[in-house]
Tab-separated table of C-alpha atoms in Angstrom:
chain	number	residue	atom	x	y	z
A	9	UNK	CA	0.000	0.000	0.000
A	10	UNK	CA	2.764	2.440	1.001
A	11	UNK	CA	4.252	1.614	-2.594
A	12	UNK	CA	1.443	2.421	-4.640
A	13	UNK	CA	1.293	5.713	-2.366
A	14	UNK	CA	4.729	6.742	-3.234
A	15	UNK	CA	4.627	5.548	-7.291
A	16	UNK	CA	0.911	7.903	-6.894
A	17	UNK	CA	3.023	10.843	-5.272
A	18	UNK	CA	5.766	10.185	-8.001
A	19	UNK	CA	3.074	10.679	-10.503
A	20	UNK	CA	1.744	12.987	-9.489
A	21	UNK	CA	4.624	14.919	-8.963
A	22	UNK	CA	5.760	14.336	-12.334
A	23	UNK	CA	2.916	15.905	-13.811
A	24	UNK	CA	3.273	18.811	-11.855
A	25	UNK	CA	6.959	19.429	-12.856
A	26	UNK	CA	5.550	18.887	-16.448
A	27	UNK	CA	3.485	21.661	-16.479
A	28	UNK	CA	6.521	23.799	-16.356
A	29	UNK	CA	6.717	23.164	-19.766
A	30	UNK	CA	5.634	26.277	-21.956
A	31	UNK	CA	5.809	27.259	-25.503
A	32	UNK	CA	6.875	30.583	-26.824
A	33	UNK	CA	4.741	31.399	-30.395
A	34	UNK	CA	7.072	32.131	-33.610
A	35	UNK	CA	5.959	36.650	-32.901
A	36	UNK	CA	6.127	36.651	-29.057
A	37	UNK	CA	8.731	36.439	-26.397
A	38	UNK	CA	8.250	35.032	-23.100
A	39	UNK	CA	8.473	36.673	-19.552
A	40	UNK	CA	9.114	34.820	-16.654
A	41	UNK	CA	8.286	36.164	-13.138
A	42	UNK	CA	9.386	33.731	-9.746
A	43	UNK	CA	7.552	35.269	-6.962
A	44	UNK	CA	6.187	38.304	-9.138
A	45	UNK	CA	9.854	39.235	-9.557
A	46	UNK	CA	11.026	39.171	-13.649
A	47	UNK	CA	13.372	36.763	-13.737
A	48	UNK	CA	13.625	36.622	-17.820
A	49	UNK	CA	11.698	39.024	-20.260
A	50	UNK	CA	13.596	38.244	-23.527
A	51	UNK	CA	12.918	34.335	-24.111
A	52	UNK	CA	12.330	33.477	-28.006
A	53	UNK	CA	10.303	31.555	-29.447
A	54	UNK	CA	10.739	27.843	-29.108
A	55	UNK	CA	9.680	25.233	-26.202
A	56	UNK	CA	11.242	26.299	-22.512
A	57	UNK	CA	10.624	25.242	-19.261
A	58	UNK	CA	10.269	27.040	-15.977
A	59	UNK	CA	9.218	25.900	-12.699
A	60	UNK	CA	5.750	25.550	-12.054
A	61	UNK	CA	3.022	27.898	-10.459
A	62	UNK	CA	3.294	28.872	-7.968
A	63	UNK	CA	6.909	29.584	-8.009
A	64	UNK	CA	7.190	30.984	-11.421
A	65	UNK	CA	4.508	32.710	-14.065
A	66	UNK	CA	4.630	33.078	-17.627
A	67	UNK	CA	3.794	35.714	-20.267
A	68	UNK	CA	3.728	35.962	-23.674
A	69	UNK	CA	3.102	39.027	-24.901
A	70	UNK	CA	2.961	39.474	-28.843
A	71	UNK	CA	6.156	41.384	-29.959
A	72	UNK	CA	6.049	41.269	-33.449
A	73	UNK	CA	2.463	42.243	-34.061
A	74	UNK	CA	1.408	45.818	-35.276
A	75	UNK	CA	-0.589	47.473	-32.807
A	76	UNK	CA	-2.526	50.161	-33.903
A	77	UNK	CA	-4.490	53.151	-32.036
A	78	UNK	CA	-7.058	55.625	-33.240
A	79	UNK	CA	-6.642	59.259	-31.755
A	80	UNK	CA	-9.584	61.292	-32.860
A	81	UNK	CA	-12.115	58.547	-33.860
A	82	UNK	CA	-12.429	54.646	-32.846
A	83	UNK	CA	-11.897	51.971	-34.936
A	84	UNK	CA	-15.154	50.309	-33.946
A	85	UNK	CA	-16.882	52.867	-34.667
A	86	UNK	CA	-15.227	53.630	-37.855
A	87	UNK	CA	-15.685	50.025	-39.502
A	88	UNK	CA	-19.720	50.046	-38.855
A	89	UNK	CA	-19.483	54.069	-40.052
A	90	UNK	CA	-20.509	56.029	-37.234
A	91	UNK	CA	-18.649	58.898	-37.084
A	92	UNK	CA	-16.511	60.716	-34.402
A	93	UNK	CA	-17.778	62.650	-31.431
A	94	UNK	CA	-16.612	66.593	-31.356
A	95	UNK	CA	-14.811	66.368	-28.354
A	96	UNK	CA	-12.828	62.970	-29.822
A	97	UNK	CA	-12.209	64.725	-33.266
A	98	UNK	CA	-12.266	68.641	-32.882
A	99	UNK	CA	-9.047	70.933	-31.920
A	100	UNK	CA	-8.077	74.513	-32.236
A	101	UNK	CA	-5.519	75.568	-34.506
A	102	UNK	CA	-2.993	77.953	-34.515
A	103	UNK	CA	-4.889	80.733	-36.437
A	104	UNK	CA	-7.973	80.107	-33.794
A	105	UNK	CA	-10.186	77.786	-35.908
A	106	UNK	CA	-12.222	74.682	-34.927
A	107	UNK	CA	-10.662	71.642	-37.090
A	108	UNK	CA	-11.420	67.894	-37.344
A	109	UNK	CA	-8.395	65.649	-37.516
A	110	UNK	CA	-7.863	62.375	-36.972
A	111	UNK	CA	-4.836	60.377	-36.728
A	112	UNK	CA	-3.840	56.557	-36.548
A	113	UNK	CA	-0.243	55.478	-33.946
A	114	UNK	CA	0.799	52.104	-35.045
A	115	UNK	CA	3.362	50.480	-32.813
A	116	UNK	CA	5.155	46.982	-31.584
A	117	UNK	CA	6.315	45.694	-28.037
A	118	UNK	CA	10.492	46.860	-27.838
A	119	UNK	CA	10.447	45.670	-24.576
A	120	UNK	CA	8.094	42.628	-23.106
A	121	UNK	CA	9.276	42.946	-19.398
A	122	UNK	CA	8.815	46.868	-19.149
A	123	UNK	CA	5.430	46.995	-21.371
A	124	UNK	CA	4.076	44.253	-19.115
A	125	UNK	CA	5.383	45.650	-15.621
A	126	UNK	CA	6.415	49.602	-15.604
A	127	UNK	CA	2.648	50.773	-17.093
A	128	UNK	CA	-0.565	50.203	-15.917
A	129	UNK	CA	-2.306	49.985	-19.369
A	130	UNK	CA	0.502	51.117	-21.799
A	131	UNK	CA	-2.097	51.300	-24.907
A	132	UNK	CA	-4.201	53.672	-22.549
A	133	UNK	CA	-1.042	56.034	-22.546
A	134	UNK	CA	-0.120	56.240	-26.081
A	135	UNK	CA	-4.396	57.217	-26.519
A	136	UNK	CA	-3.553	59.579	-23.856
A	137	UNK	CA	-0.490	61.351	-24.952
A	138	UNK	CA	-1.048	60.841	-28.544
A	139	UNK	CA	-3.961	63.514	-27.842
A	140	UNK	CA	-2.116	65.689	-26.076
A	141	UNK	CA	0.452	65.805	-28.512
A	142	UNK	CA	-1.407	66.633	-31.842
A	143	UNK	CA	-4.037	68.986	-29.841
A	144	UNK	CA	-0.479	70.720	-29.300
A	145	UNK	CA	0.734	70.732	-32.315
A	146	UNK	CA	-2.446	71.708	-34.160
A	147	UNK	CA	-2.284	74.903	-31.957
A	148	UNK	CA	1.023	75.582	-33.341
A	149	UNK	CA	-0.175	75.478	-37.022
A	150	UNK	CA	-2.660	77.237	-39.304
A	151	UNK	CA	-5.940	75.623	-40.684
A	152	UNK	CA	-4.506	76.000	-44.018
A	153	UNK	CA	-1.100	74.592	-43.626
A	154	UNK	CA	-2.817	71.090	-41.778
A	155	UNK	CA	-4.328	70.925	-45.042
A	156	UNK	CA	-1.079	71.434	-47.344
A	157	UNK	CA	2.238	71.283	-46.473
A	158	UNK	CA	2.018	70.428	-42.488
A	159	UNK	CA	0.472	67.245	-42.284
A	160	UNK	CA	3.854	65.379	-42.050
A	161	UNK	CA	5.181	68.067	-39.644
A	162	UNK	CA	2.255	67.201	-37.273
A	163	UNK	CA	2.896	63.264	-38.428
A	164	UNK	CA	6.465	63.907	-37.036
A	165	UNK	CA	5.856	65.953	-34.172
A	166	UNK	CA	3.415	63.337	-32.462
A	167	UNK	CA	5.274	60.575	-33.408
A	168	UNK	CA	8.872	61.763	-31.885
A	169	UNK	CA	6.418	63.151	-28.569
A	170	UNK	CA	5.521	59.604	-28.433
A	171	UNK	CA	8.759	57.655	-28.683
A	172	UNK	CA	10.146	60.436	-26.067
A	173	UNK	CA	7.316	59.870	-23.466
A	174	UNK	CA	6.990	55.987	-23.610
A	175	UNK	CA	11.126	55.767	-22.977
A	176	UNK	CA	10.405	58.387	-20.295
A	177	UNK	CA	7.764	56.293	-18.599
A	178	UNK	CA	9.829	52.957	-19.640
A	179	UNK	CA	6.494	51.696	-21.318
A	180	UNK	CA	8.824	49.352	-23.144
A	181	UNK	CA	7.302	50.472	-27.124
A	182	UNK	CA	8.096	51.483	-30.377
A	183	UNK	CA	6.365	53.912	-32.426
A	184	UNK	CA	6.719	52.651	-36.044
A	185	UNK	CA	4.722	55.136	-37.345
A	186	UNK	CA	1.520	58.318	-36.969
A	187	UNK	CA	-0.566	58.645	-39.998
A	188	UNK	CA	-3.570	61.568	-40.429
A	189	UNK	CA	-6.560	60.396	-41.302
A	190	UNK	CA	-8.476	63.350	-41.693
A	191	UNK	CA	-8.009	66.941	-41.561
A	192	UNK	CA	-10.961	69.063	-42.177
A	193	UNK	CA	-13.166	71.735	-40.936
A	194	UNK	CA	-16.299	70.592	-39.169
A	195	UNK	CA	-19.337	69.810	-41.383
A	196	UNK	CA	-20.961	73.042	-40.406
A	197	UNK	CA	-18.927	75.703	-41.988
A	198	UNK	CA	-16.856	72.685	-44.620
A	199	UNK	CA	-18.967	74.164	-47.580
A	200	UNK	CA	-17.971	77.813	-46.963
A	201	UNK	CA	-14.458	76.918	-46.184
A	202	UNK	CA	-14.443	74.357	-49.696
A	203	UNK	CA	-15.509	77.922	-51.135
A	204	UNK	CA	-12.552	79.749	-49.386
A	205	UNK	CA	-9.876	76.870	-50.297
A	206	UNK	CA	-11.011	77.046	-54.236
A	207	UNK	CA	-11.013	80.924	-54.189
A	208	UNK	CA	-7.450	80.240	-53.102
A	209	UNK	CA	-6.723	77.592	-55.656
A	210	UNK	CA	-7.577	79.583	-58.617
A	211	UNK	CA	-5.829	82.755	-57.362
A	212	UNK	CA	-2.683	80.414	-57.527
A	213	UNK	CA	-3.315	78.934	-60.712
A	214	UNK	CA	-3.688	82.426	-62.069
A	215	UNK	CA	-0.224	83.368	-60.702
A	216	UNK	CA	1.259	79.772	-61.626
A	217	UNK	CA	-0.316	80.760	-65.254
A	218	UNK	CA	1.470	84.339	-64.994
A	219	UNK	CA	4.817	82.808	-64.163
A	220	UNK	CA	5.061	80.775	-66.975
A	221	UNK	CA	3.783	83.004	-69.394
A	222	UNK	CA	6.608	85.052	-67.887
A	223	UNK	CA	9.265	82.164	-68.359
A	224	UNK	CA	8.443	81.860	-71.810
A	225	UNK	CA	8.132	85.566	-73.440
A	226	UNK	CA	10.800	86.773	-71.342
A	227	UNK	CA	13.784	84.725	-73.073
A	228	UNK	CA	11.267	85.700	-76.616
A	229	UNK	CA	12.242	89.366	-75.508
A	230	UNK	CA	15.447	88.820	-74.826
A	231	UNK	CA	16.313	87.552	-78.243
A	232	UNK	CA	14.600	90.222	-79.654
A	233	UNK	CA	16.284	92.866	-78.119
A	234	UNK	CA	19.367	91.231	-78.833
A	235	UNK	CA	19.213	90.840	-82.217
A	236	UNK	CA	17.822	94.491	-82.674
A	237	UNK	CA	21.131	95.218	-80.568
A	238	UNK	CA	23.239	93.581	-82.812
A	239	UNK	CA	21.286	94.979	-86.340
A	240	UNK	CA	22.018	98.287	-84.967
A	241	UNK	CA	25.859	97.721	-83.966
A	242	UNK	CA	25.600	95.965	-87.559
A	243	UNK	CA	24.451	99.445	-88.996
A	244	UNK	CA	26.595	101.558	-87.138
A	245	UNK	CA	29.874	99.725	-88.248
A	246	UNK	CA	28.812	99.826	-91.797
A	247	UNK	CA	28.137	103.507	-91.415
A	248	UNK	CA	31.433	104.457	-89.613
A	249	UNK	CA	33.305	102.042	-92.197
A	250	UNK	CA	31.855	104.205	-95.349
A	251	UNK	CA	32.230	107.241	-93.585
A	252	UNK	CA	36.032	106.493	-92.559
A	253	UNK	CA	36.326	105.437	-96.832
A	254	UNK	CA	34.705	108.616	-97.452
A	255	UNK	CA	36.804	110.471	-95.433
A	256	UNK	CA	40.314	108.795	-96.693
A	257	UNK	CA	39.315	109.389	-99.971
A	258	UNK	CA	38.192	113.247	-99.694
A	259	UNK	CA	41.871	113.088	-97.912
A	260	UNK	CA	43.342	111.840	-101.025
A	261	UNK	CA	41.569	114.174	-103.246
A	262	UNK	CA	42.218	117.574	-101.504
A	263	UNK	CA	45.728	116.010	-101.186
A	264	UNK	CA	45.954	115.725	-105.247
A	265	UNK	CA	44.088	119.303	-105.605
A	266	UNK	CA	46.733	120.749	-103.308
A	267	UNK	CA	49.323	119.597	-105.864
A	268	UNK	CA	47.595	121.043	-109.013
A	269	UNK	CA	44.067	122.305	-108.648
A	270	UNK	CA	43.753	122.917	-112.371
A	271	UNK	CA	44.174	119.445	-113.602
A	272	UNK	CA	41.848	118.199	-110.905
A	273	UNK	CA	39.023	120.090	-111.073
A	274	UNK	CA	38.927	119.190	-114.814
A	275	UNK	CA	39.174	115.438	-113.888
A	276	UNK	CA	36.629	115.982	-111.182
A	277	UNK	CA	34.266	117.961	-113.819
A	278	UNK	CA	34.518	114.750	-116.802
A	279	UNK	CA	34.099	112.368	-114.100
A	280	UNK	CA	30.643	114.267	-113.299
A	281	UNK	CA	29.815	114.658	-116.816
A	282	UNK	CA	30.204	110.937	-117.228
A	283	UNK	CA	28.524	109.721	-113.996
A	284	UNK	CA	25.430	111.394	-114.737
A	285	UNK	CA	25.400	111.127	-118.577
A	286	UNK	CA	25.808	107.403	-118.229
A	287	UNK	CA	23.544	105.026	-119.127
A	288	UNK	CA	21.073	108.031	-119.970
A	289	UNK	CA	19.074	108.863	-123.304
A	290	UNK	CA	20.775	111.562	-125.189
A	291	UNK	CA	19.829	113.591	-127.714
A	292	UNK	CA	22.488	116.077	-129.016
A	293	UNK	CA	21.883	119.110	-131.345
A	294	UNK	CA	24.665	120.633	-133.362
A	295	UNK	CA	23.986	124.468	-133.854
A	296	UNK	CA	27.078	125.113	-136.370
A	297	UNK	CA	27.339	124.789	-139.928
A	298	UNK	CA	27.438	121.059	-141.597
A	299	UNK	CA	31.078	121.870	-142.531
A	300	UNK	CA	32.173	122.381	-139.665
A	301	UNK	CA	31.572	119.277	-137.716
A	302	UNK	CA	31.550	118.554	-133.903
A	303	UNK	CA	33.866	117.140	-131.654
A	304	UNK	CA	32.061	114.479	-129.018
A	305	UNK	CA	34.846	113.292	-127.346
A	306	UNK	CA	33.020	114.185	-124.464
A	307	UNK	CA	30.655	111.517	-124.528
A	308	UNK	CA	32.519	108.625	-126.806
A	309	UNK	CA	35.669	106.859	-125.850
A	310	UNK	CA	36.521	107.434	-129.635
A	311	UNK	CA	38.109	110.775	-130.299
């Protein structure tokens, strides 16, 4: 009897030390606790063994999966499509106007022992400070630049705020990434401010339009005044060229009258007489007798 006691209390036994046995999925990491004291909080994935409660406990938080948080609206709410409430959604922005925005944390486990121990609800804080963040940041910017060129400023902003507090607070995360997911005025006044935002559009596509029509006459003008710049420098050295030939050659005359006036002047008179009678009609009349005849030297190179 005592023998089958002790085999029973062997078995028994046995099983108990077997339920130390624990398996670690392929995305978690186990923790291990003895006496609510972490003992381990980086053990991979894989079959382990610890000893059994109530010595030891063991966690396996999910390390590798993508958590994700809403800040502005719930995801609940936003698969079966009802909407945000104001105070979830709405903030003031830097130039004092009521805005909806909306904005989506995803983030993993970095550290299993601190996520599970150092926070109370760690996913509570990042809602928490996530809102505190972008209602600070929206007060920083204006209504239009959320809409334009700030989104991934505000992005940035909440997503550094959030890395900072959860190593603060040793939450144990990482913040993979913030994402808007809508920025716009409330539904109240969104058809007058539509209104506003076109107004604004098509006063930049008129001065987009301006600039390019700008880009492409001003090189037109350009060419043109350089190529009227050029005719007239073209002109002008023509012009001084004839009137330096001009000159040289009213040198050389008054240089040959000097030397004998007489002779030159004659020449000068013929080489009228020919340049105008040339290549006109010419009818001459002989007022002497027939006897006499006429000498046309003048106007034939045979005497």
């Amino acid at each position: 009897m005592k023998k089958f006691v002790f085999i029973l209390i062997g078995i028994i036994l046995g099983i108990y030390l077997l339920t130390g046995i624990y398996v670690v999925g392929s995305e978690k990491m186990g923790v291990v606790t003895f006496f609510g004291r972490v003992v381990a909080d980086r053990i991979p994935a894989g079959i382990h063994y610890a000893f059994p409660w109530p010595f030891t406990k063991v966690y396996t938080p999910a390390v590798a999966v993508v958590k994700r948080m809403s800040i502005g609206f719930k995801l609940v709410d936003q698969l079966q499509g009802i909407g945000p409430s104001r105070n979830e959604s709405e903030r003031l922005s830097g130039d004092s106007n009521v805005i909806t925005v909306s904005i989506m944390v995803q983030y993993t486990v970095r550290d299993p022992g601190a996520y599970l121990f150092n926070a109370e609800d760690p996913d509570f804080l990042v809602r928490k400070a996530g809102e505190a963040l972008l209602c600070e940041k929206v007060g920083m910017i204006s209504v239009d630049d959320l809409l334009t060129v700030g989104k991934s400023e505000v992005e940035q902003y909440v997503r550094n705020g959030l890395q900072t507090f959860s190593d603060s607070v040793g939450a144990g995360l990482r913040i993979r990434s913030c994402s808007l997911q809508k920025v716009e005025p409330p539904l109240e006044v969104i058809e007058s401010f539509n209104e506003v935002s076109r107004a604004k559009s098509n006063r930049e596509k008129i001065i987009n339009d301006a600039h390019t029509y700008r880009s492409e006459m001003l090189p037109k003008a350009r060419a043109q005044a350089q190529q009227i710049v050029q005719s007239a420098q073209a002109v002008s050295a023509a012009r001084v060229s004839k009137a330096e030939g001009d000159a040289a050659r009213f040198e050389k005359i008054f240089s040959e009258y000097r030397k004998n006036p007489k002779i030159l002047s004659q020449r000068l008179y013929w080489d009228t007489i020919e340049a105008v009678l040339a290549g006109a009609r010419k009818i001459i009349v002989d007022d002497k007798p027939d006897d006499q005849g006429t000498n046309l030297h003048i106007i034939s190179d045979t005497p």
